[in-house]
Amino acid sequence: MYNFDFVKPSSIADAVAALAGEDAQPLSGGQTLIPSMKARLNAPGTLVSLTGIPELVGVCREGDMLVIGAATTHAQVARDAAADFPGLAALAGQIGDPAVRNRGTIGGSLANNDPSACYPAAALGTGATIVTDRREIGADDYFQGMFTTALEEGEIITAVRFPIPQASAYAKFVQPASRFALTAAFVARFESGVRVAITGASENGVFRWAEAEAALSSDFSADAIAGLACSPDEMIADLHGTAAYRAHLVGVMTRRAVAAAG
Amino acid sequence: MGKVTMTVNGRARSAEVEGRTLLSSFLRDGLELTGTHVGCDTSQCGACVVLVNGQAVKSCTAFAADLDGAEVTTVEGMANPDGSLGRIQQAFQDYHGLQCGYCTPGMVMSTAALLAENPKPTEEEVRHYLEGNICRCTGYQNIVRAVMAASGQDVGALAAE
Ligand SMILES: Cc1cc2nc3c(=O)[nH]c(=O)nc-3n(C[C@H](O)[C@H](O)[C@H](O)COP(=O)(O)OP(=O)(O)OC[C@H]3O[C@@H](n4cnc5c(N)ncnc54)[C@H](O)[C@@H]3O)c2cc1C
Ligand code: FES
Ligand code: FES
């Protein structure tokens, strides 16, 4: 790994100022960034740690929203969101393994937008708002394809605001070597309708499955989507699964999520 | 270069580090605590797990500079004060929870984190918690038995190998 300057500010304002420098990059839990720096896929000149900023950490209910600070670890979300938003807490508790969950954070996961990551499914599946140091971005505009988001240079996520659904569940088919999702579905039922977000399957990253949303909005049951098939076009194909296999899993995992959400 | 200080196994320890110095190299190269093993160095195997402020962390995937001031426990800190094996270590020996021993420091530290959170885990909870700790020798059966024994539970009740 190439060396870099390390800074650890204690406020969002200081972090944003440090990130304005040349070649600076934020470091949150490091569970994605450190491996990619070892592989020299990333070589920042300055790393700006976000782990010493108290305002970036915490899970807080605000009316019918659950607000989670960007530097909150997966382990803390699994614990502290359990009462208000069990579907999200369960998703956080399935990420990686305990040591990854003790360091990895929601902000890092959403900034990275790995096509097989878990949190993007919850953010898109609830229509969450990504709050940054300078604006608010709706999930439908935020995710722009594999490893691509609406974030600008030097912009950091400060929090994520999730509308709390009436019922929700995440069904994940684990790729056992990486522990990411081979394909997973997040289903959320709101008074206004049902949202379904799929991760791990598409070459364009996380996406909403519109046909399933329509069917489930009129009848929230696994049977309502029993005959529904997702097209294998533009699905990921690799040694772990063909495009057709992933397309099949989209249906299976969505039905499992609906059944689990009840 | 900058100086980093942590409380390691109850003692304040300092070393000069670069930005890129991993917690694993701070411990192994800086403090000569070579009990912490580096297996994959890519966050996959869990051999390098130590406790940071009481929580299991992969020391190959954290920067020492980011943990300035932290409290760290390594496998060297798991022995009894008189140097004899601690409860978890003794259970690993008694139940043959190791063969080559490469994964063992990480297994012991993950077990310590698990039992602090959940003193009487079920077999399924043990297997789930140790998901990030890979062992290429034992087939896991005896590791699970060792963890159950370390938690003071009946090992005879576990399924036979
Ligand atoms: C063994 C293993 C298993 C894993 N399994 C899963 C899994 O099952 N599901 C899953 O979803 N993930 C999984 N992960 C990834 C894990 O969840 C990471 O924690 C997460 O992807 C990145 O979060 P981080 O806090 O570690 O971010 P970092 O690694 O610190 O950063 C990742 C990227 O985001 C940027 N960044 C970080 N924070 C911010 C911010 N607030 N604003 C803007 N940019 C920011 C960084 O500059 C970097 O580019 C796994 C990782 C490992 C090592
Ligand atoms: S050496 Fe750290 S996880 Fe393998
Ligand atoms: S005892 Fe050899 S890897 Fe576990």
Short mmCIF file of C-alpha atoms and ligand atoms in Angstrom, two decimals:
data_model
loop_
_atom_site.label_atom_id
_atom_site.label_comp_id
_atom_site.label_asym_id
_atom_site.label_seq_id
_atom_site.Cartn_x
_atom_site.Cartn_y
_atom_site.Cartn_z
CA MET A 1 0.00 0.00 0.00
CA TYR A 2 1.28 3.47 -0.81
CA ASN A 3 1.68 5.74 2.17
CA PHE A 4 -0.59 8.74 2.81
CA ASP A 5 -1.16 11.51 5.31
CA PHE A 6 -3.70 10.66 7.95
CA VAL A 7 -6.00 13.20 9.58
CA LYS A 8 -8.80 12.65 12.04
CA PRO A 9 -11.03 15.71 12.40
CA SER A 10 -13.65 15.93 15.13
CA SER A 11 -16.33 17.88 13.25
CA ILE A 12 -18.10 17.61 9.89
CA ALA A 13 -16.91 21.11 8.95
CA ASP A 14 -13.25 20.18 9.56
CA ALA A 15 -13.66 16.95 7.60
CA VAL A 16 -15.14 18.76 4.62
CA ALA A 17 -12.32 21.32 4.75
CA ALA A 18 -9.71 18.54 4.85
CA LEU A 19 -11.40 16.79 1.91
CA ALA A 20 -11.07 19.90 -0.22
CA GLY A 21 -7.31 19.21 -0.38
CA GLU A 22 -5.80 17.48 -3.38
CA ASP A 23 -6.12 13.65 -3.48
CA ALA A 24 -7.99 13.51 -0.19
CA GLN A 25 -10.50 10.74 0.48
CA PRO A 26 -12.77 9.90 3.42
CA LEU A 27 -12.11 6.79 5.50
CA SER A 28 -15.00 5.37 7.48
CA GLY A 29 -14.87 1.74 8.66
CA GLY A 30 -12.18 0.90 6.12
CA GLN A 31 -13.67 -2.54 5.41
CA THR A 32 -13.81 -1.78 1.70
CA LEU A 33 -11.27 1.01 1.33
CA ILE A 34 -8.32 -0.64 3.13
CA PRO A 35 -8.47 -3.83 1.01
CA SER A 36 -8.73 -1.72 -2.15
CA MET A 37 -5.73 0.40 -1.07
CA LYS A 38 -3.74 -2.78 -0.46
CA ALA A 39 -4.58 -3.82 -4.02
CA ARG A 40 -3.52 -0.31 -5.14
CA LEU A 41 -6.93 0.26 -6.69
CA ASN A 42 -7.01 3.36 -4.50
CA ALA A 43 -4.06 5.54 -3.53
CA PRO A 44 -5.25 8.68 -1.76
CA GLY A 45 -2.68 11.32 -0.77
CA THR A 46 -4.60 12.11 2.41
CA LEU A 47 -7.08 9.96 4.30
CA VAL A 48 -9.65 11.86 6.32
CA SER A 49 -11.04 9.59 9.04
CA LEU A 50 -14.73 10.06 9.81
CA THR A 51 -14.63 7.86 12.90
CA GLY A 52 -13.88 10.63 15.40
CA ILE A 53 -16.92 12.80 14.64
CA PRO A 54 -19.65 12.28 17.26
CA GLU A 55 -22.39 13.97 15.12
CA LEU A 56 -21.95 11.26 12.47
CA VAL A 57 -22.83 8.41 14.84
CA GLY A 58 -26.18 7.27 16.12
CA VAL A 59 -29.64 5.89 15.39
CA CYS A 60 -32.46 8.29 16.15
CA ARG A 61 -36.22 8.18 15.61
CA GLU A 62 -37.78 11.38 14.28
CA GLY A 63 -41.52 10.93 13.85
CA ASP A 64 -42.08 8.31 11.16
CA MET A 65 -38.41 8.43 10.10
CA LEU A 66 -35.34 6.63 11.37
CA VAL A 67 -32.24 8.76 11.00
CA ILE A 68 -28.87 7.00 11.04
CA GLY A 69 -25.54 8.82 11.17
CA ALA A 70 -23.18 7.95 8.32
CA ALA A 71 -20.40 6.61 10.57
CA THR A 72 -22.73 4.31 12.52
CA THR A 73 -21.46 0.73 12.34
CA HIS A 74 -23.50 -2.16 11.01
CA ALA A 75 -23.34 -3.71 14.51
CA GLN A 76 -24.88 -0.61 16.08
CA VAL A 77 -27.66 -0.46 13.49
CA ALA A 78 -28.41 -4.15 14.07
CA ARG A 79 -28.82 -3.33 17.78
CA ASP A 80 -30.28 0.17 17.88
CA ALA A 81 -32.71 -0.03 14.94
CA ALA A 82 -34.25 -3.31 16.12
CA ALA A 83 -37.20 -1.77 17.96
CA ASP A 84 -38.20 0.88 15.39
CA PHE A 85 -37.28 -0.78 12.11
CA PRO A 86 -36.65 -4.52 12.54
CA GLY A 87 -36.30 -5.15 8.79
CA LEU A 88 -33.34 -2.78 8.60
CA ALA A 89 -31.75 -4.09 11.81
CA ALA A 90 -31.95 -7.63 10.46
CA LEU A 91 -30.30 -6.55 7.20
CA ALA A 92 -27.44 -4.88 9.10
CA GLY A 93 -26.97 -8.02 11.20
CA GLN A 94 -26.46 -10.12 8.05
CA ILE A 95 -23.64 -8.05 6.60
CA GLY A 96 -20.31 -9.89 6.45
CA ASP A 97 -19.25 -11.25 9.83
CA PRO A 98 -19.10 -9.77 13.36
CA ALA A 99 -15.68 -8.14 12.90
CA VAL A 100 -16.78 -6.48 9.64
CA ARG A 101 -19.96 -5.26 11.32
CA ASN A 102 -17.97 -3.77 14.21
CA ARG A 103 -16.04 -1.47 11.84
CA GLY A 104 -18.05 -1.12 8.61
CA THR A 105 -20.51 1.76 8.41
CA ILE A 106 -23.71 2.62 6.57
CA GLY A 107 -22.19 5.74 5.00
CA GLY A 108 -19.23 3.79 3.62
CA SER A 109 -21.53 1.13 2.20
CA LEU A 110 -23.81 3.64 0.46
CA ALA A 111 -20.90 5.71 -0.84
CA ASN A 112 -19.26 2.62 -2.28
CA ASN A 113 -22.50 1.26 -3.83
CA ASP A 114 -21.15 -2.21 -4.49
CA PRO A 115 -23.63 -3.97 -6.82
CA SER A 116 -23.90 -6.81 -4.27
CA ALA A 117 -24.06 -4.73 -1.09
CA CYS A 118 -26.96 -4.91 1.34
CA TYR A 119 -27.71 -1.32 2.44
CA PRO A 120 -28.41 0.01 -1.06
CA ALA A 121 -31.41 -2.36 -1.17
CA ALA A 122 -32.83 -0.91 2.06
CA ALA A 123 -32.22 2.69 0.99
CA LEU A 124 -33.82 2.24 -2.42
CA GLY A 125 -36.46 -0.15 -1.07
CA THR A 126 -37.75 2.48 1.35
CA GLY A 127 -37.12 5.60 -0.71
CA ALA A 128 -34.65 6.87 1.89
CA THR A 129 -33.01 10.28 1.76
CA ILE A 130 -29.22 10.47 1.62
CA VAL A 131 -28.17 13.55 3.59
CA THR A 132 -24.77 15.03 2.72
CA ASP A 133 -22.72 17.95 3.96
CA ARG A 134 -24.38 20.13 1.28
CA ARG A 135 -27.77 18.72 0.21
CA GLU A 136 -30.33 15.92 0.41
CA ILE A 137 -30.60 13.29 -2.30
CA GLY A 138 -33.56 10.93 -2.78
CA ALA A 139 -32.55 7.28 -3.15
CA ASP A 140 -34.15 7.12 -6.63
CA ASP A 141 -31.66 9.76 -7.81
CA TYR A 142 -28.74 8.69 -5.66
CA PHE A 143 -27.90 5.23 -7.07
CA GLN A 144 -26.54 5.64 -10.60
CA GLY A 145 -25.13 2.21 -11.44
CA MET A 146 -22.39 -0.12 -10.21
CA PHE A 147 -20.05 1.75 -7.81
CA THR A 148 -21.58 5.01 -9.06
CA THR A 149 -23.61 7.49 -7.03
CA ALA A 150 -24.76 11.10 -7.19
CA LEU A 151 -22.01 12.15 -4.74
CA GLU A 152 -19.69 14.88 -5.99
CA GLU A 153 -15.96 15.17 -5.39
CA GLY A 154 -15.33 15.87 -1.70
CA GLU A 155 -19.01 15.47 -0.74
CA ILE A 156 -19.68 13.30 2.28
CA ILE A 157 -22.76 11.51 3.46
CA THR A 158 -23.63 12.69 6.95
CA ALA A 159 -26.82 10.71 7.59
CA VAL A 160 -29.50 8.55 6.01
CA ARG A 161 -33.19 9.18 6.67
CA PHE A 162 -35.36 6.08 6.29
CA PRO A 163 -39.16 6.29 6.16
CA ILE A 164 -40.26 3.49 8.52
CA PRO A 165 -42.47 1.00 6.67
CA GLN A 166 -45.50 -0.79 8.13
CA ALA A 167 -43.77 -4.07 7.35
CA SER A 168 -40.49 -4.96 5.71
CA ALA A 169 -37.95 -7.75 5.27
CA TYR A 170 -34.67 -8.45 3.55
CA ALA A 171 -34.11 -11.88 2.01
CA LYS A 172 -30.47 -12.53 1.12
CA PHE A 173 -29.03 -15.43 -0.83
CA VAL A 174 -25.48 -15.35 0.52
CA GLN A 175 -22.47 -15.81 -1.72
CA PRO A 176 -20.62 -17.78 0.93
CA ALA A 177 -17.04 -16.84 0.00
CA SER A 178 -17.52 -13.06 0.04
CA ARG A 179 -20.60 -13.10 2.30
CA PHE A 180 -22.12 -10.38 0.08
CA ALA A 181 -25.47 -11.02 -1.60
CA LEU A 182 -25.47 -13.28 -4.63
CA THR A 183 -28.95 -11.81 -5.02
CA ALA A 184 -31.14 -10.26 -2.35
CA ALA A 185 -34.47 -8.47 -2.13
CA PHE A 186 -35.68 -5.76 0.25
CA VAL A 187 -39.45 -5.42 0.39
CA ALA A 188 -41.22 -2.59 2.24
CA ARG A 189 -44.97 -2.04 2.62
CA PHE A 190 -46.14 1.54 3.16
CA GLU A 191 -49.65 2.91 3.32
CA SER A 192 -48.97 4.45 -0.09
CA GLY A 193 -47.82 1.17 -1.68
CA VAL A 194 -45.07 -1.42 -1.77
CA ARG A 195 -41.45 -0.92 -2.81
CA VAL A 196 -39.13 -3.73 -3.90
CA ALA A 197 -35.39 -3.25 -4.35
CA ILE A 198 -33.04 -5.91 -5.69
CA THR A 199 -29.29 -6.06 -5.08
CA GLY A 200 -26.61 -8.44 -6.32
CA ALA A 201 -28.35 -9.17 -9.60
CA SER A 202 -28.04 -6.34 -12.09
CA GLU A 203 -25.03 -4.99 -13.93
CA ASN A 204 -26.56 -1.58 -13.24
CA GLY A 205 -26.44 -2.08 -9.49
CA VAL A 206 -29.40 -1.95 -7.14
CA PHE A 207 -32.78 -1.50 -8.89
CA ARG A 208 -36.50 -1.40 -8.20
CA TRP A 209 -38.61 -4.25 -9.54
CA ALA A 210 -41.59 -2.27 -10.80
CA GLU A 211 -43.82 -5.22 -11.83
CA ALA A 212 -43.52 -6.79 -8.39
CA GLU A 213 -44.23 -3.46 -6.70
CA ALA A 214 -47.45 -3.08 -8.70
CA ALA A 215 -48.63 -6.62 -7.99
CA LEU A 216 -47.74 -6.43 -4.28
CA SER A 217 -49.36 -3.03 -3.84
CA SER A 218 -52.74 -4.57 -4.67
CA ASP A 219 -52.11 -7.89 -2.88
CA PHE A 220 -49.23 -8.15 -0.40
CA SER A 221 -48.65 -11.90 -0.57
CA ALA A 222 -46.00 -14.18 -2.05
CA ASP A 223 -48.73 -15.70 -4.26
CA ALA A 224 -49.39 -12.33 -5.88
CA ILE A 225 -45.98 -12.52 -7.60
CA ALA A 226 -45.79 -16.29 -8.03
CA GLY A 227 -45.98 -16.10 -11.82
CA LEU A 228 -43.82 -13.02 -12.19
CA ALA A 229 -40.43 -13.43 -13.87
CA CYS A 230 -37.64 -10.90 -14.00
CA SER A 231 -35.77 -10.57 -17.29
CA PRO A 232 -32.16 -11.86 -17.33
CA ASP A 233 -31.13 -8.99 -19.62
CA GLU A 234 -28.28 -7.00 -18.07
CA MET A 235 -28.03 -9.36 -15.10
CA ILE A 236 -24.58 -10.13 -13.67
CA ALA A 237 -23.07 -13.38 -14.97
CA ASP A 238 -19.98 -14.77 -13.21
CA LEU A 239 -18.61 -18.03 -11.82
CA HIS A 240 -21.09 -17.83 -8.94
CA GLY A 241 -24.20 -17.70 -11.10
CA THR A 242 -25.48 -17.12 -14.63
CA ALA A 243 -27.73 -14.23 -15.58
CA ALA A 244 -30.70 -16.60 -15.81
CA TYR A 245 -29.95 -18.00 -12.34
CA ARG A 246 -29.83 -14.53 -10.84
CA ALA A 247 -33.05 -13.54 -12.61
CA HIS A 248 -34.66 -16.63 -11.10
CA LEU A 249 -33.33 -15.73 -7.64
CA VAL A 250 -34.89 -12.27 -7.94
CA GLY A 251 -38.33 -13.90 -7.88
CA VAL A 252 -37.42 -16.41 -5.17
CA MET A 253 -35.87 -13.88 -2.83
CA THR A 254 -38.68 -11.35 -3.33
CA ARG A 255 -41.26 -14.00 -2.45
CA ARG A 256 -39.26 -14.99 0.63
CA ALA A 257 -39.01 -11.36 1.71
CA VAL A 258 -42.76 -10.87 1.32
CA ALA A 259 -43.47 -14.01 3.32
CA ALA A 260 -41.04 -12.90 6.06
CA ALA A 261 -42.51 -9.40 6.20
CA GLY A 262 -45.96 -10.95 6.72
CA MET B 1 5.44 9.21 10.92
CA GLY B 2 3.58 9.87 14.14
CA LYS B 3 3.40 8.37 17.57
CA VAL B 4 0.43 6.20 18.47
CA THR B 5 -0.40 5.06 21.99
CA MET B 6 -2.82 2.28 22.89
CA THR B 7 -3.53 0.32 26.02
CA VAL B 8 -2.57 -3.17 24.93
CA ASN B 9 -3.38 -6.03 27.30
CA GLY B 10 -3.70 -3.53 30.10
CA ARG B 11 -0.42 -1.65 29.52
CA ALA B 12 0.11 1.68 27.76
CA ARG B 13 2.22 0.98 24.67
CA SER B 14 3.49 3.42 22.05
CA ALA B 15 5.18 3.11 18.70
CA GLU B 16 5.99 5.32 15.73
CA VAL B 17 3.69 4.57 12.81
CA GLU B 18 3.11 5.72 9.24
CA GLY B 19 -0.39 6.50 8.04
CA ARG B 20 -0.52 3.12 6.33
CA THR B 21 0.62 1.09 9.35
CA LEU B 22 -2.06 -1.52 10.02
CA LEU B 23 -3.07 -2.43 13.54
CA SER B 24 -1.68 -5.92 12.82
CA SER B 25 1.78 -4.54 12.04
CA PHE B 26 1.65 -2.10 14.97
CA LEU B 27 1.13 -5.12 17.23
CA ARG B 28 3.47 -7.59 15.52
CA ASP B 29 6.31 -5.37 14.29
CA GLY B 30 5.99 -2.35 16.60
CA LEU B 31 5.26 -4.13 19.87
CA GLU B 32 6.59 -7.61 18.97
CA LEU B 33 3.30 -9.20 19.96
CA THR B 34 3.43 -11.90 17.31
CA GLY B 35 0.60 -13.95 18.77
CA THR B 36 -1.77 -12.11 16.43
CA HIS B 37 -1.52 -13.94 13.10
CA VAL B 38 -1.89 -12.53 9.61
CA GLY B 39 -3.38 -15.17 7.36
CA CYS B 40 -4.85 -13.56 4.27
CA ASP B 41 -4.21 -9.84 4.83
CA THR B 42 -7.38 -9.28 2.75
CA SER B 43 -10.07 -9.21 5.49
CA GLN B 44 -11.28 -12.72 4.73
CA CYS B 45 -9.83 -15.21 7.24
CA GLY B 46 -10.12 -13.72 10.74
CA ALA B 47 -6.72 -15.02 11.97
CA CYS B 48 -5.84 -11.42 12.90
CA VAL B 49 -8.90 -10.70 15.04
CA VAL B 50 -8.18 -8.77 18.25
CA LEU B 51 -10.47 -6.88 20.60
CA VAL B 52 -10.60 -3.11 20.16
CA ASN B 53 -12.51 -1.45 22.99
CA GLY B 54 -14.01 -4.88 23.66
CA GLN B 55 -15.15 -5.59 20.11
CA ALA B 56 -13.79 -8.11 17.61
CA VAL B 57 -11.91 -6.31 14.84
CA LYS B 58 -9.76 -7.61 11.98
CA SER B 59 -6.43 -5.99 12.81
CA CYS B 60 -5.28 -6.30 9.17
CA THR B 61 -8.15 -4.01 8.20
CA ALA B 62 -7.72 -1.06 10.54
CA PHE B 63 -5.07 1.65 10.64
CA ALA B 64 -3.13 2.04 13.88
CA ALA B 65 -3.33 5.83 13.60
CA ASP B 66 -7.15 5.63 13.53
CA LEU B 67 -7.10 3.74 16.84
CA ASP B 68 -4.89 6.09 18.84
CA GLY B 69 -6.05 5.85 22.46
CA ALA B 70 -7.91 2.56 22.00
CA GLU B 71 -7.89 -0.38 24.38
CA VAL B 72 -6.69 -3.51 22.63
CA THR B 73 -6.64 -7.10 23.80
CA THR B 74 -4.62 -9.70 21.89
CA VAL B 75 -4.24 -13.42 22.46
CA GLU B 76 -1.24 -12.66 24.70
CA GLY B 77 -3.73 -10.96 27.03
CA MET B 78 -5.89 -14.06 27.34
CA ALA B 79 -3.59 -16.05 29.64
CA ASN B 80 -4.08 -16.01 33.39
CA PRO B 81 -1.86 -13.61 35.38
CA ASP B 82 0.41 -16.53 36.38
CA GLY B 83 1.01 -17.36 32.70
CA SER B 84 -1.15 -20.49 32.58
CA LEU B 85 -3.73 -20.81 29.80
CA GLY B 86 -6.90 -18.77 30.27
CA ARG B 87 -10.35 -20.36 30.27
CA ILE B 88 -10.93 -20.12 26.51
CA GLN B 89 -7.39 -21.18 25.61
CA GLN B 90 -7.61 -24.16 27.98
CA ALA B 91 -10.89 -25.25 26.40
CA PHE B 92 -9.28 -25.12 22.94
CA GLN B 93 -6.50 -27.36 24.23
CA ASP B 94 -8.84 -29.73 26.08
CA TYR B 95 -11.20 -30.21 23.14
CA HIS B 96 -8.57 -30.22 20.37
CA GLY B 97 -9.90 -26.98 18.90
CA LEU B 98 -6.68 -26.54 16.95
CA GLN B 99 -4.30 -28.48 14.77
CA CYS B 100 -1.74 -26.23 13.07
CA GLY B 101 -2.83 -23.33 15.29
CA TYR B 102 -2.70 -20.67 12.62
CA CYS B 103 -6.33 -19.62 13.01
CA THR B 104 -6.32 -20.05 16.79
CA PRO B 105 -5.49 -16.52 17.98
CA GLY B 106 -8.38 -15.16 15.93
CA MET B 107 -10.68 -17.96 17.05
CA VAL B 108 -9.85 -17.31 20.70
CA MET B 109 -10.41 -13.56 20.36
CA SER B 110 -13.69 -13.98 18.47
CA THR B 111 -14.78 -16.43 21.15
CA ALA B 112 -13.93 -13.88 23.83
CA ALA B 113 -16.06 -11.28 22.03
CA LEU B 114 -18.93 -13.73 21.61
CA LEU B 115 -18.96 -14.85 25.24
CA ALA B 116 -18.80 -11.27 26.49
CA GLU B 117 -21.95 -10.54 24.48
CA ASN B 118 -23.66 -13.88 24.91
CA PRO B 119 -22.29 -15.97 27.80
CA LYS B 120 -24.31 -19.11 26.95
CA PRO B 121 -24.58 -19.28 23.16
CA THR B 122 -26.29 -22.13 21.37
CA GLU B 123 -24.28 -24.24 18.94
CA GLU B 124 -25.94 -22.40 16.06
CA GLU B 125 -25.04 -19.02 17.55
CA VAL B 126 -21.42 -20.13 17.91
CA ARG B 127 -21.23 -21.24 14.28
CA HIS B 128 -22.88 -18.03 13.13
CA TYR B 129 -20.57 -15.83 15.20
CA LEU B 130 -17.43 -17.58 13.96
CA GLU B 131 -18.45 -17.19 10.30
CA GLY B 132 -15.57 -14.77 9.69
CA ASN B 133 -12.93 -17.06 11.18
CA ILE B 134 -11.66 -19.62 8.72
CA CYS B 135 -9.91 -22.82 9.81
CA ARG B 136 -8.31 -25.09 7.24
CA CYS B 137 -7.52 -27.92 9.64
CA THR B 138 -10.12 -28.86 12.19
CA GLY B 139 -13.38 -29.00 10.28
CA TYR B 140 -14.74 -26.65 13.00
CA GLN B 141 -16.40 -29.40 15.04
CA ASN B 142 -13.85 -29.30 17.85
CA ILE B 143 -13.71 -25.52 17.77
CA VAL B 144 -17.44 -25.38 18.42
CA ARG B 145 -17.01 -27.93 21.22
CA ALA B 146 -14.22 -25.84 22.74
CA VAL B 147 -16.35 -22.69 22.65
CA MET B 148 -19.30 -24.50 24.23
CA ALA B 149 -16.98 -25.87 26.94
CA ALA B 150 -15.46 -22.43 27.54
CA SER B 151 -18.98 -21.12 28.13
CA GLY B 152 -19.50 -23.79 30.78
CA GLN B 153 -22.02 -25.78 28.75
CA ASP B 154 -22.40 -29.50 28.27
CA VAL B 155 -20.33 -30.55 25.29
CA GLY B 156 -21.56 -34.14 25.35
CA ALA B 157 -24.92 -32.95 24.05
CA LEU B 158 -23.40 -31.74 20.75
CA ALA B 159 -23.82 -33.85 17.66
CA ALA B 160 -21.03 -36.40 17.22
CA GLU B 161 -18.38 -35.74 14.58
C1 LIG C 1 -15.27 -10.01 4.64
C2 LIG C 1 -16.22 -8.91 4.26
C3 LIG C 1 -17.56 -9.21 4.08
C4 LIG C 1 -18.47 -8.21 3.70
N1 LIG C 1 -19.77 -8.57 3.53
C5 LIG C 1 -20.67 -7.62 3.16
C6 LIG C 1 -22.05 -7.95 2.97
O1 LIG C 1 -22.47 -9.09 3.19
N2 LIG C 1 -22.89 -6.97 2.59
C7 LIG C 1 -22.47 -5.69 2.40
O2 LIG C 1 -23.27 -4.85 2.06
N3 LIG C 1 -21.18 -5.34 2.58
C8 LIG C 1 -20.28 -6.27 2.95
N4 LIG C 1 -18.97 -5.91 3.16
C9 LIG C 1 -18.59 -4.51 2.97
C10 LIG C 1 -18.77 -3.75 4.28
O3 LIG C 1 -20.15 -3.62 4.56
C11 LIG C 1 -18.13 -2.36 4.28
O4 LIG C 1 -18.15 -1.97 5.62
C12 LIG C 1 -18.82 -1.30 3.48
O5 LIG C 1 -18.97 -1.66 2.14
C13 LIG C 1 -17.99 -0.01 3.44
O6 LIG C 1 -18.15 0.67 4.64
P1 LIG C 1 -16.92 1.24 5.42
O7 LIG C 1 -17.47 2.05 6.53
O8 LIG C 1 -16.03 0.13 5.81
O9 LIG C 1 -16.28 2.22 4.35
P2 LIG C 1 -14.79 2.48 3.88
O10 LIG C 1 -14.15 1.22 3.48
O11 LIG C 1 -14.08 3.30 4.90
O12 LIG C 1 -15.08 3.38 2.61
C14 LIG C 1 -15.68 2.87 1.44
C15 LIG C 1 -15.78 3.99 0.39
O13 LIG C 1 -16.71 4.96 0.77
C16 LIG C 1 -16.12 6.26 0.94
N5 LIG C 1 -16.79 6.81 2.12
C17 LIG C 1 -16.80 6.28 3.38
N6 LIG C 1 -17.62 7.00 4.17
C18 LIG C 1 -18.14 7.99 3.42
C19 LIG C 1 -19.05 9.05 3.67
N7 LIG C 1 -19.63 9.22 4.86
N8 LIG C 1 -19.36 9.89 2.66
C20 LIG C 1 -18.80 9.73 1.43
N9 LIG C 1 -17.93 8.74 1.12
C21 LIG C 1 -17.61 7.89 2.10
C22 LIG C 1 -14.63 5.98 1.08
O14 LIG C 1 -13.86 7.05 0.64
C23 LIG C 1 -14.48 4.76 0.20
O15 LIG C 1 -14.40 5.13 -1.14
C24 LIG C 1 -18.04 -6.87 3.52
C25 LIG C 1 -16.70 -6.56 3.73
C26 LIG C 1 -15.78 -7.56 4.10
C27 LIG C 1 -14.36 -7.20 4.30
S1 FES C 2 -5.32 -11.61 8.12
FE1 FES C 2 -6.86 -10.25 8.67
S2 FES C 2 -8.64 -11.27 8.00
FE2 FES C 2 -7.05 -12.59 7.30
S1 FES C 3 -5.94 -25.13 13.21
FE1 FES C 3 -4.94 -24.92 11.31
S2 FES C 3 -6.13 -23.34 10.39
FE2 FES C 3 -7.25 -23.76 12.16
#
